[in-house]
Amino acid sequence: MQKILNFIGGEMREPIGGRYFETDDPSVGKPYALVPDSGAEDLERAVAAAKKAFPAWRDTPAAERAKAMHRLADLIEKNQDAFARAESIDNGRPVAGCAAVNIARGSANLRFFADEGVKFAGGKFKTGKIESYTLPQPLGVVATISPWNLPMLLFTWKFAPALAAGNCVIAKPSEITPMTAYMLSGLANDAGIPAGVLGVLHGKGADIGAAITRHPDIPAISFTGGTVTGRTIYAGAAQQLKKVSLELGGKNPTIVFDDADLYKAAEGAIAAGFSNQGQICLCGSRLLVQEKIYNEFKRLFVASAKEIKIGDPLLAETQHGPMVSKAHMEKVLSYIDLAQQEGGKILAGGQRHIVDGRCKDGWFIAPTVIEGLPMDCRTNQEEIFGPVVTIMPFKTEEEAVALANGVEYGLAASVWTQDREKADRVSAQIESGIVWQNCWNVRDLHTPFGGVKKSGVGREGGRRALEFFTEEKTVSRIA
Ligand code: NAD
């Protein structure tokens, strides 16, 4: 079985305790690699290497840092097929989606933040005789903790702005999908990223993750993951007054008005509901459809959901792969059972799906559509994070907004209507960090990204991420 290693001080290192655990290929339902079960002693080693590297990296001109980051992006692109295949095996997303999204965004994140880092500068002010300027300065050794659902995309999204701003980073990928972070760490030396600037520690959240968040020499943690974990990290960080950025769960609405282009809206709602097997924080899991078009739209949506091609994620034509793990498949199936107990009617999917051949033991669930549930039931309130969409009718714009806002989460929403004024009115009223009009998951990396309510604290994206990873010092004098 392939052994994954930590990357510390520019070297691949075994965990000091010598312990490993298995990670699975979800498409075949079997372990395929060993992951370091890192502990506090590995963290000490990584922090020491990062502290040693920090002064030189901080003092390296941003344009030089950017060159190293662009070289790392070049190496991702050169190895794109190997990365996409590895991500697909590790995570279950079909290989075409891994190449087009997860891996392509890996290099795009590095390039984007490399260039943003060069532009990033303080301000100048003059009021009366007071002249001031500001210096955004890196924090030192910072940590990033990322989840399993878009491994390479989120791993790079977190650490790239930290590096660009002149910090050294200890990055912890998810223990469920560690492979592409490991592969990427193996390219850092070739890219010319100095030893210690990027450390990658593998292991379990409750062990190495918690140790990272407690470490007194790590003043900032950028976390993407579940709301429950985010709360634990927030509480721990408060004890030491650390900076935290929390990107958490979602329960996002897709709102379709009766004047929408129905075919485009159905296509968008399918992408929102089932991309990456519904395992994207931005997925639209609550489909709200205006009464007049409800039946027609439902027919279209359900028929399209049934046409999604489920299968071996390594085949180019596959659209829908397995759930990331057995435990996660069981969690999602338990929510489908719950939905039926709560009075929901299954219109599509609704069970484990068996794929013939190589993937016969894989952890697949067919795209599932459920009708007839009230907004206040658990199925409509809790994040399921799988290929499960509930569909329900609404009468008026006010009702649509009330239903959209009737959950504890507030990450993203999509609104489908040909009436621009209505789209803007509804966008302004929806309680979420992001609203898409007649599209879904369209991303300009300059724009703020983050959630309200239980979906997160703070904003990433563009210069906001660079601001998070710096402290801005004000210098004033009398002219
Ligand atoms: P998770 O919270 O279980 O784990 C995320 C990361 O945190 C992993 O690396 C894990 O090892 C680590 N971790 C777990 N416990 C920890 C602890 N006590 N201290 C420190 N680190 C710890 O999340 P997951 O299941 O990997 O990911 C799915 C969740 O992530 C979903 O809720 C999804 O909505 C959310 N998510 C949010 C965004 C966003 O941008 N808002 C993006 C992707 C995923």
Coordinates of C-alpha atoms and ligand atoms in Angstrom, one line a residue:
M1 CA 0.0 0.0 0.0
Q2 CA 1.3 3.4 -0.9
K3 CA 2.6 5.4 2.2
I4 CA 1.9 9.1 2.5
L5 CA 4.5 11.1 4.3
N6 CA 4.6 14.5 6.1
F7 CA 6.5 17.3 4.5
I8 CA 8.6 19.2 7.0
G9 CA 11.6 21.5 6.5
G10 CA 11.7 20.6 2.8
E11 CA 11.9 16.9 3.5
M12 CA 9.5 14.0 3.4
R13 CA 9.3 12.6 6.9
E14 CA 7.7 9.6 8.6
P15 CA 5.6 10.5 11.6
I16 CA 7.8 10.4 14.7
G17 CA 5.5 8.0 16.5
G18 CA 5.6 5.6 13.5
R19 CA 1.9 5.3 13.4
Y20 CA -0.3 5.2 10.3
F21 CA -3.9 4.6 9.4
E22 CA -5.6 3.6 6.2
T23 CA -7.4 5.7 3.7
D24 CA -9.9 4.3 1.3
D25 CA -10.7 4.3 -2.4
P26 CA -14.5 4.9 -2.2
S27 CA -15.2 3.7 -5.7
V28 CA -14.1 0.1 -4.7
G29 CA -14.8 0.4 -1.0
K30 CA -11.3 -0.7 0.0
P31 CA -8.2 0.9 1.7
Y32 CA -5.4 1.9 -0.7
A33 CA -2.9 4.1 1.1
L34 CA -1.5 4.7 4.6
V35 CA -1.7 8.1 6.2
P36 CA 0.7 9.4 8.9
D37 CA -1.1 9.6 12.3
S38 CA 0.9 12.7 13.2
G39 CA 1.2 14.0 16.8
A40 CA 2.4 16.9 18.8
E41 CA 6.1 16.0 18.3
D42 CA 5.7 16.2 14.5
L43 CA 4.0 19.6 14.9
E44 CA 7.0 20.8 17.0
R45 CA 9.3 19.8 14.3
A46 CA 7.2 21.5 11.6
V47 CA 6.8 24.7 13.6
A48 CA 10.6 24.9 14.3
A49 CA 11.3 24.5 10.6
A50 CA 8.7 27.2 9.7
K51 CA 10.0 29.6 12.3
K52 CA 13.5 29.2 11.0
A53 CA 12.3 29.9 7.4
F54 CA 10.1 32.8 8.2
P55 CA 12.5 35.8 8.4
A56 CA 13.9 35.1 4.9
W57 CA 10.5 34.4 3.3
R58 CA 9.0 37.5 4.9
D59 CA 11.9 39.6 3.5
T60 CA 11.8 38.0 0.1
P61 CA 10.2 40.5 -2.3
A62 CA 6.6 39.6 -3.1
A63 CA 7.5 39.3 -6.8
E64 CA 10.0 36.6 -6.0
R65 CA 7.6 34.8 -3.8
A66 CA 5.1 35.0 -6.7
K67 CA 7.6 33.4 -9.0
A68 CA 8.0 30.4 -6.8
M69 CA 4.2 30.1 -6.5
H70 CA 3.8 30.3 -10.3
R71 CA 6.4 27.6 -10.7
L72 CA 4.4 25.4 -8.3
A73 CA 1.3 26.1 -10.4
D74 CA 3.3 25.1 -13.5
L75 CA 4.2 21.8 -11.9
I76 CA 0.6 21.1 -11.1
E77 CA -0.4 21.8 -14.7
K78 CA 2.5 19.6 -16.0
N79 CA 1.2 16.8 -13.8
Q80 CA -2.5 17.5 -14.2
D81 CA -3.5 14.0 -15.4
A82 CA -1.7 12.3 -12.5
F83 CA -3.3 14.8 -10.0
A84 CA -6.8 14.4 -11.4
R85 CA -6.6 10.6 -11.3
A86 CA -5.2 10.6 -7.8
E87 CA -7.9 13.0 -6.6
S88 CA -10.6 10.9 -8.2
I89 CA -9.3 7.7 -6.5
D90 CA -9.0 9.4 -3.2
N91 CA -12.2 11.4 -3.2
G92 CA -14.6 9.7 -5.7
R93 CA -15.3 12.7 -7.9
P94 CA -15.3 11.6 -11.5
V95 CA -11.9 12.2 -13.1
A96 CA -13.2 14.8 -15.6
G97 CA -14.6 17.0 -12.8
C98 CA -11.4 16.5 -10.8
A99 CA -9.3 17.8 -13.8
A100 CA -11.6 20.6 -14.8
V101 CA -12.4 21.9 -11.2
N102 CA -10.3 20.5 -8.3
I103 CA -6.9 20.4 -10.0
A104 CA -7.4 23.4 -12.4
R105 CA -8.4 25.5 -9.4
G106 CA -5.3 24.3 -7.5
S107 CA -3.0 26.0 -10.0
A108 CA -5.4 28.9 -10.5
N109 CA -5.4 29.6 -6.8
L110 CA -1.7 29.7 -6.6
R111 CA -1.4 32.0 -9.6
F112 CA -4.2 34.3 -8.5
F113 CA -2.8 34.8 -5.0
A114 CA 0.8 35.1 -6.2
D115 CA -0.3 38.0 -8.4
E116 CA -2.6 39.5 -5.7
G117 CA 0.4 39.3 -3.3
V118 CA 2.5 41.5 -5.6
K119 CA -0.3 44.2 -5.8
F120 CA -1.1 44.0 -2.0
A121 CA 0.1 47.2 -0.3
G122 CA -0.8 49.5 2.6
G123 CA -2.5 52.8 2.4
K124 CA -1.4 56.5 2.7
F125 CA -3.5 59.2 4.4
K126 CA -3.1 62.9 5.1
T127 CA -5.5 64.8 7.3
G128 CA -4.4 68.3 8.2
K129 CA -0.8 68.0 9.3
I130 CA -1.0 64.3 10.1
E131 CA 0.6 62.1 7.6
S132 CA 0.2 58.3 7.9
Y133 CA 0.9 55.1 6.0
T134 CA 0.2 51.5 6.7
L135 CA 2.3 48.4 6.5
P136 CA 0.5 45.1 6.1
Q137 CA 2.9 42.6 7.8
P138 CA 2.8 38.8 7.7
L139 CA 1.9 37.0 11.0
G140 CA 4.7 34.4 11.1
V141 CA 3.8 30.7 11.2
V142 CA 0.1 30.2 10.4
A143 CA -2.1 27.1 10.0
T144 CA -4.6 26.0 7.4
I145 CA -7.0 23.2 7.9
S146 CA -9.0 21.9 5.0
P147 CA -11.8 19.3 4.3
W148 CA -12.2 16.3 2.0
N149 CA -14.8 17.5 -0.4
L150 CA -12.6 19.5 -2.9
P151 CA -9.2 18.4 -1.6
M152 CA -6.8 20.2 -3.9
L153 CA -9.0 23.2 -4.5
L154 CA -9.4 24.0 -0.9
F155 CA -6.0 23.0 0.2
T156 CA -4.4 25.5 -2.2
W157 CA -7.2 28.1 -1.6
K158 CA -6.2 28.2 2.0
F159 CA -2.4 28.2 1.9
A160 CA -1.7 30.3 -1.2
P161 CA -2.7 33.7 0.2
A162 CA -0.8 32.9 3.4
L163 CA 2.4 32.3 1.4
A164 CA 1.8 35.2 -0.9
A165 CA 1.6 37.5 2.1
G166 CA 5.0 36.3 3.4
N167 CA 3.9 33.8 6.1
C168 CA 5.2 30.3 6.6
V169 CA 2.3 27.7 6.6
I170 CA 1.6 24.5 8.4
A171 CA -1.2 23.0 6.2
K172 CA -3.3 20.1 7.3
P173 CA -5.4 18.4 4.6
S174 CA -8.3 16.1 5.5
E175 CA -7.2 12.7 6.7
I176 CA -9.9 11.3 4.4
T177 CA -8.4 12.7 1.2
P178 CA -4.7 13.4 1.8
M179 CA -3.2 12.1 -1.5
T180 CA -3.0 15.2 -3.7
A181 CA -1.7 17.4 -0.8
Y182 CA 1.0 14.8 -0.4
M183 CA 1.8 14.9 -4.1
L184 CA 1.8 18.7 -4.2
S185 CA 4.2 18.8 -1.2
G186 CA 6.6 16.7 -3.2
L187 CA 6.8 19.4 -5.8
A188 CA 7.5 22.3 -3.5
N189 CA 11.3 22.0 -3.5
D190 CA 11.4 21.8 -7.3
A191 CA 9.3 25.0 -7.4
G192 CA 11.9 26.8 -5.3
I193 CA 9.8 27.2 -2.3
P194 CA 12.4 27.4 0.5
A195 CA 12.6 24.6 3.1
G196 CA 10.2 25.2 6.0
V197 CA 8.0 27.8 4.2
L198 CA 5.3 25.2 3.5
G199 CA 4.9 22.3 5.9
V200 CA 2.2 19.6 5.3
L201 CA 1.1 17.5 8.3
H202 CA -1.2 14.6 7.9
G203 CA -3.4 13.0 10.5
K204 CA -6.7 13.1 12.4
G205 CA -8.6 16.2 13.2
A206 CA -9.0 15.4 16.9
D207 CA -5.2 14.8 17.2
I208 CA -2.9 16.8 15.0
G209 CA -5.7 19.2 14.0
A210 CA -6.5 20.1 17.6
A211 CA -2.7 20.3 18.4
I212 CA -2.3 22.8 15.6
T213 CA -5.1 25.0 16.8
R214 CA -3.7 24.9 20.4
H215 CA -0.1 25.7 19.4
P216 CA 1.1 28.9 21.0
D217 CA 3.4 29.9 18.1
I218 CA 0.6 29.7 15.5
P219 CA -1.3 33.0 15.7
A220 CA -3.9 32.4 13.0
I221 CA -5.9 29.5 11.7
S222 CA -7.8 29.5 8.4
F223 CA -10.3 26.6 8.6
T224 CA -12.8 25.2 6.1
G225 CA -15.0 22.3 7.2
G226 CA -18.1 21.5 9.2
T227 CA -19.9 23.9 11.5
V228 CA -19.4 21.7 14.6
T229 CA -15.6 21.5 14.1
G230 CA -15.5 25.2 13.4
R231 CA -17.2 25.9 16.7
T232 CA -14.5 23.8 18.5
I233 CA -11.7 25.6 16.7
Y234 CA -13.3 29.0 17.4
A235 CA -13.6 28.2 21.2
G236 CA -10.0 27.0 21.4
A237 CA -8.7 30.0 19.4
A238 CA -10.5 32.4 21.8
Q239 CA -8.4 31.1 24.7
Q240 CA -5.2 32.4 23.0
L241 CA -6.8 35.2 21.1
K242 CA -5.8 33.8 17.7
K243 CA -7.2 35.1 14.5
V244 CA -9.6 32.6 12.8
S245 CA -11.3 32.5 9.5
L246 CA -14.1 29.9 9.4
E247 CA -15.7 28.7 6.2
L248 CA -18.4 26.2 7.4
G249 CA -21.5 24.3 6.3
G250 CA -24.5 25.3 4.2
K251 CA -28.1 24.4 3.5
N252 CA -28.5 26.4 0.3
P253 CA -31.7 27.3 -1.5
T254 CA -32.2 27.3 -5.3
I255 CA -35.2 29.5 -6.0
V256 CA -37.0 29.2 -9.3
F257 CA -39.6 31.8 -10.2
D258 CA -42.3 31.2 -12.7
D259 CA -40.8 33.6 -15.2
A260 CA -37.5 31.8 -15.3
D261 CA -36.1 30.0 -18.4
L262 CA -37.1 26.6 -17.2
Y263 CA -34.6 24.6 -19.1
K264 CA -31.7 26.7 -18.0
A265 CA -33.0 26.7 -14.4
A266 CA -33.4 22.9 -14.4
E267 CA -29.9 22.5 -15.7
G268 CA -28.6 24.9 -13.1
A269 CA -30.5 23.3 -10.3
I270 CA -29.2 19.9 -11.3
A271 CA -25.6 21.2 -11.2
A272 CA -26.3 22.9 -7.9
G273 CA -27.9 19.8 -6.4
F274 CA -25.6 17.0 -7.6
S275 CA -22.2 18.3 -8.6
N276 CA -19.5 16.3 -6.8
Q277 CA -22.3 14.0 -5.5
G278 CA -23.8 16.9 -3.6
Q279 CA -20.6 17.3 -1.6
I280 CA -19.9 20.9 -2.1
C281 CA -20.7 23.5 0.6
L282 CA -22.3 25.6 -2.1
C283 CA -24.7 22.9 -3.3
G284 CA -28.3 23.8 -3.6
S285 CA -30.0 21.2 -1.5
R286 CA -33.4 23.0 -1.1
L287 CA -35.2 23.6 -4.4
L288 CA -38.0 26.2 -4.1
V289 CA -40.2 26.4 -7.1
Q290 CA -43.1 28.8 -7.7
E291 CA -46.5 27.2 -7.7
K292 CA -47.5 27.9 -11.3
I293 CA -44.6 26.0 -12.8
Y294 CA -44.1 23.5 -9.9
N295 CA -45.3 20.4 -11.7
E296 CA -43.7 21.1 -15.0
F297 CA -40.4 22.0 -13.4
K298 CA -40.5 19.0 -11.1
R299 CA -41.0 16.7 -14.0
L300 CA -38.0 18.3 -15.8
F301 CA -35.8 18.2 -12.7
V302 CA -36.6 14.6 -11.7
A303 CA -36.1 13.3 -15.3
S304 CA -32.7 15.1 -15.5
A305 CA -31.7 13.7 -12.1
K306 CA -32.5 10.1 -13.3
E307 CA -30.3 10.7 -16.4
I308 CA -27.1 11.5 -14.5
K309 CA -24.6 8.8 -15.4
I310 CA -23.5 7.0 -12.2
G311 CA -20.4 4.9 -12.5
D312 CA -16.6 4.3 -12.2
P313 CA -15.1 7.7 -11.5
L314 CA -12.1 6.9 -13.6
L315 CA -14.1 6.6 -16.8
A316 CA -14.3 9.9 -18.7
E317 CA -18.1 9.6 -19.3
T318 CA -19.0 9.2 -15.6
Q319 CA -20.9 12.1 -14.1
H320 CA -21.6 10.8 -10.6
G321 CA -19.1 8.9 -8.4
P322 CA -19.2 7.4 -5.0
M323 CA -19.7 9.1 -1.6
V324 CA -16.3 9.9 -0.1
S325 CA -16.4 7.2 2.7
K326 CA -18.6 4.4 4.0
A327 CA -19.4 6.4 7.1
H328 CA -20.5 9.4 5.0
M329 CA -22.6 7.1 2.7
E330 CA -24.3 5.7 5.8
K331 CA -24.9 9.2 7.2
V332 CA -26.6 10.3 3.9
L333 CA -28.7 7.1 3.7
S334 CA -29.8 7.7 7.3
Y335 CA -31.0 11.2 6.2
I336 CA -33.0 9.6 3.3
D337 CA -34.6 7.3 5.8
L338 CA -35.3 10.2 8.1
A339 CA -36.9 12.2 5.3
Q340 CA -39.3 9.3 4.7
Q341 CA -40.2 9.1 8.4
E342 CA -40.8 12.9 8.2
G343 CA -43.4 12.3 5.5
G344 CA -41.2 12.9 2.4
K345 CA -41.9 11.1 -0.9
I346 CA -38.9 9.9 -2.9
L347 CA -39.2 11.0 -6.5
A348 CA -35.8 9.8 -7.7
G349 CA -32.9 7.7 -6.2
G350 CA -33.4 7.1 -2.5
Q351 CA -31.0 4.3 -2.0
R352 CA -27.5 2.9 -2.3
H353 CA -26.6 2.3 -6.0
I354 CA -24.7 -0.7 -7.1
V355 CA -22.3 -0.3 -10.0
D356 CA -21.4 -3.4 -12.0
G357 CA -17.8 -4.5 -12.4
R358 CA -14.7 -3.0 -10.7
C359 CA -16.8 -0.7 -8.5
K360 CA -19.4 -3.2 -7.3
D361 CA -18.4 -2.6 -3.6
G362 CA -18.2 1.2 -4.0
W363 CA -20.2 3.6 -1.8
F364 CA -22.6 5.1 -4.4
I365 CA -25.9 6.8 -3.8
A366 CA -28.1 7.8 -6.8
P367 CA -29.2 11.4 -7.1
T368 CA -32.2 11.7 -4.8
V369 CA -35.1 14.0 -5.0
I370 CA -37.6 14.2 -2.2
E371 CA -41.0 16.0 -2.1
G372 CA -43.6 16.9 0.5
L373 CA -41.5 18.0 3.5
P374 CA -42.1 21.1 5.6
M375 CA -39.3 23.6 5.9
D376 CA -38.9 23.0 9.7
C377 CA -38.2 19.3 9.5
R378 CA -34.7 18.0 10.2
T379 CA -34.2 17.0 6.5
N380 CA -34.7 20.6 5.5
Q381 CA -32.7 22.1 8.4
E382 CA -29.6 20.0 8.7
E383 CA -26.7 19.8 6.2
I384 CA -26.8 16.3 4.6
F385 CA -23.9 17.0 2.2
G386 CA -24.9 14.4 -0.3
P387 CA -26.9 13.9 -3.5
V388 CA -30.2 14.7 -1.8
V389 CA -32.4 17.6 -2.9
T390 CA -35.8 18.4 -1.5
I391 CA -38.3 20.2 -3.7
M392 CA -41.2 22.4 -2.5
P393 CA -43.6 24.9 -3.9
F394 CA -44.0 28.6 -2.9
K395 CA -46.6 31.2 -3.9
T396 CA -45.1 34.6 -3.6
E397 CA -41.7 36.4 -3.6
E398 CA -42.1 37.0 0.2
E399 CA -42.7 33.4 0.9
A400 CA -39.7 32.4 -1.2
V401 CA -37.4 34.7 0.8
A402 CA -38.9 33.5 4.1
L403 CA -38.3 29.8 3.1
A404 CA -34.8 30.5 1.8
N405 CA -33.9 32.3 5.1
G406 CA -35.6 29.7 7.3
V407 CA -32.5 27.8 8.3
E408 CA -29.6 28.4 10.6
Y409 CA -27.1 28.4 7.7
G410 CA -26.4 31.2 5.2
L411 CA -23.7 30.4 2.7
A412 CA -25.1 30.6 -0.8
A413 CA -28.3 30.8 -2.9
S414 CA -29.2 30.8 -6.5
V415 CA -32.2 32.8 -7.9
W416 CA -33.7 32.0 -11.3
T417 CA -35.9 34.7 -12.9
Q418 CA -35.8 36.8 -16.1
D419 CA -36.9 39.8 -14.1
R420 CA -33.6 41.6 -13.1
E421 CA -35.3 43.9 -10.5
K422 CA -36.9 40.9 -8.8
A423 CA -33.5 39.1 -8.8
D424 CA -31.9 42.1 -7.2
R425 CA -34.7 42.5 -4.7
V426 CA -34.5 38.9 -3.6
S427 CA -30.7 38.9 -3.6
A428 CA -30.6 41.8 -1.2
Q429 CA -33.0 40.0 1.2
I430 CA -31.5 36.6 1.2
E431 CA -29.4 35.9 4.3
S432 CA -26.2 34.4 2.7
G433 CA -22.7 35.4 1.8
I434 CA -23.2 34.7 -1.9
V435 CA -26.2 34.9 -4.3
W436 CA -26.1 33.7 -7.9
Q437 CA -28.6 35.1 -10.4
N438 CA -29.5 32.6 -13.2
C439 CA -26.3 30.7 -12.6
W440 CA -24.6 28.6 -9.9
N441 CA -21.1 28.5 -8.6
V442 CA -19.7 31.1 -10.9
R443 CA -16.6 32.3 -9.1
D444 CA -14.4 35.4 -9.6
L445 CA -11.6 34.9 -7.1
H446 CA -11.4 38.6 -6.4
T447 CA -14.9 38.6 -4.8
P448 CA -15.4 38.0 -1.1
F449 CA -16.3 34.4 -0.2
G450 CA -17.9 33.3 3.1
G451 CA -21.1 32.7 5.0
V452 CA -23.4 34.3 7.5
K453 CA -25.2 32.7 10.4
K454 CA -23.8 29.2 11.1
S455 CA -22.0 29.1 7.7
G456 CA -18.9 31.0 8.8
V457 CA -17.0 33.9 10.3
G458 CA -15.1 36.2 8.0
R459 CA -14.5 36.5 4.3
E460 CA -11.9 35.0 2.0
G461 CA -11.2 35.7 -1.6
G462 CA -9.1 38.5 -3.2
R463 CA -7.3 40.9 -0.9
R464 CA -9.5 39.8 2.1
A465 CA -7.5 36.6 2.4
L466 CA -4.2 38.6 2.3
E467 CA -5.6 40.9 5.0
F468 CA -6.4 37.9 7.1
F469 CA -2.9 36.7 6.9
T470 CA -1.3 40.1 7.8
E471 CA -1.5 42.7 10.5
E472 CA -1.7 46.2 9.2
K473 CA 0.6 48.6 11.1
T474 CA -0.1 52.3 11.1
V475 CA 2.8 54.7 11.1
S476 CA 2.0 58.4 11.6
R477 CA 3.9 61.7 11.8
I478 CA 3.3 65.4 11.9
A479 CA 4.2 67.0 8.6
Ligands
NAD1 P1 -14.6 18.4 9.2 O1 -15.0 19.6 10.0 O2 -14.9 17.1 9.8 O3 -13.1 18.4 8.9 C1 -12.4 19.5 8.3 C2 -11.0 19.5 8.7 O4 -10.9 19.8 10.1 C3 -10.2 18.2 8.5 O5 -8.9 18.4 8.0 C4 -10.2 17.6 9.9 O6 -9.2 16.7 10.1 C5 -10.1 18.8 10.7 N1 -10.6 18.7 12.1 C6 -11.5 17.9 12.6 N2 -11.7 18.1 13.9 C7 -10.8 19.0 14.3 C8 -10.4 19.6 15.5 N3 -11.1 19.3 16.7 N4 -9.5 20.5 15.5 C9 -8.8 20.9 14.4 N5 -9.1 20.3 13.2 C10 -10.1 19.4 13.1 O7 -15.3 18.7 7.8 P2 -15.3 17.6 6.6 O8 -16.3 16.6 6.9 O9 -13.9 17.3 6.2 O10 -15.9 18.6 5.4 C11 -17.3 18.8 5.1 C12 -17.8 20.1 5.7 O11 -17.0 21.1 5.2 C13 -19.2 20.4 5.3 O12 -19.9 20.8 6.4 C14 -19.1 21.5 4.3 O13 -20.2 22.3 4.1 C15 -17.9 22.2 4.8 N6 -17.3 23.0 3.8 C16 -17.4 24.3 3.8 C17 -16.8 25.1 2.8 C18 -16.9 26.6 2.8 O14 -16.1 27.2 2.1 N7 -17.8 27.2 3.6 C19 -16.1 24.5 1.8 C20 -16.1 23.1 1.7 C21 -16.6 22.4 2.8

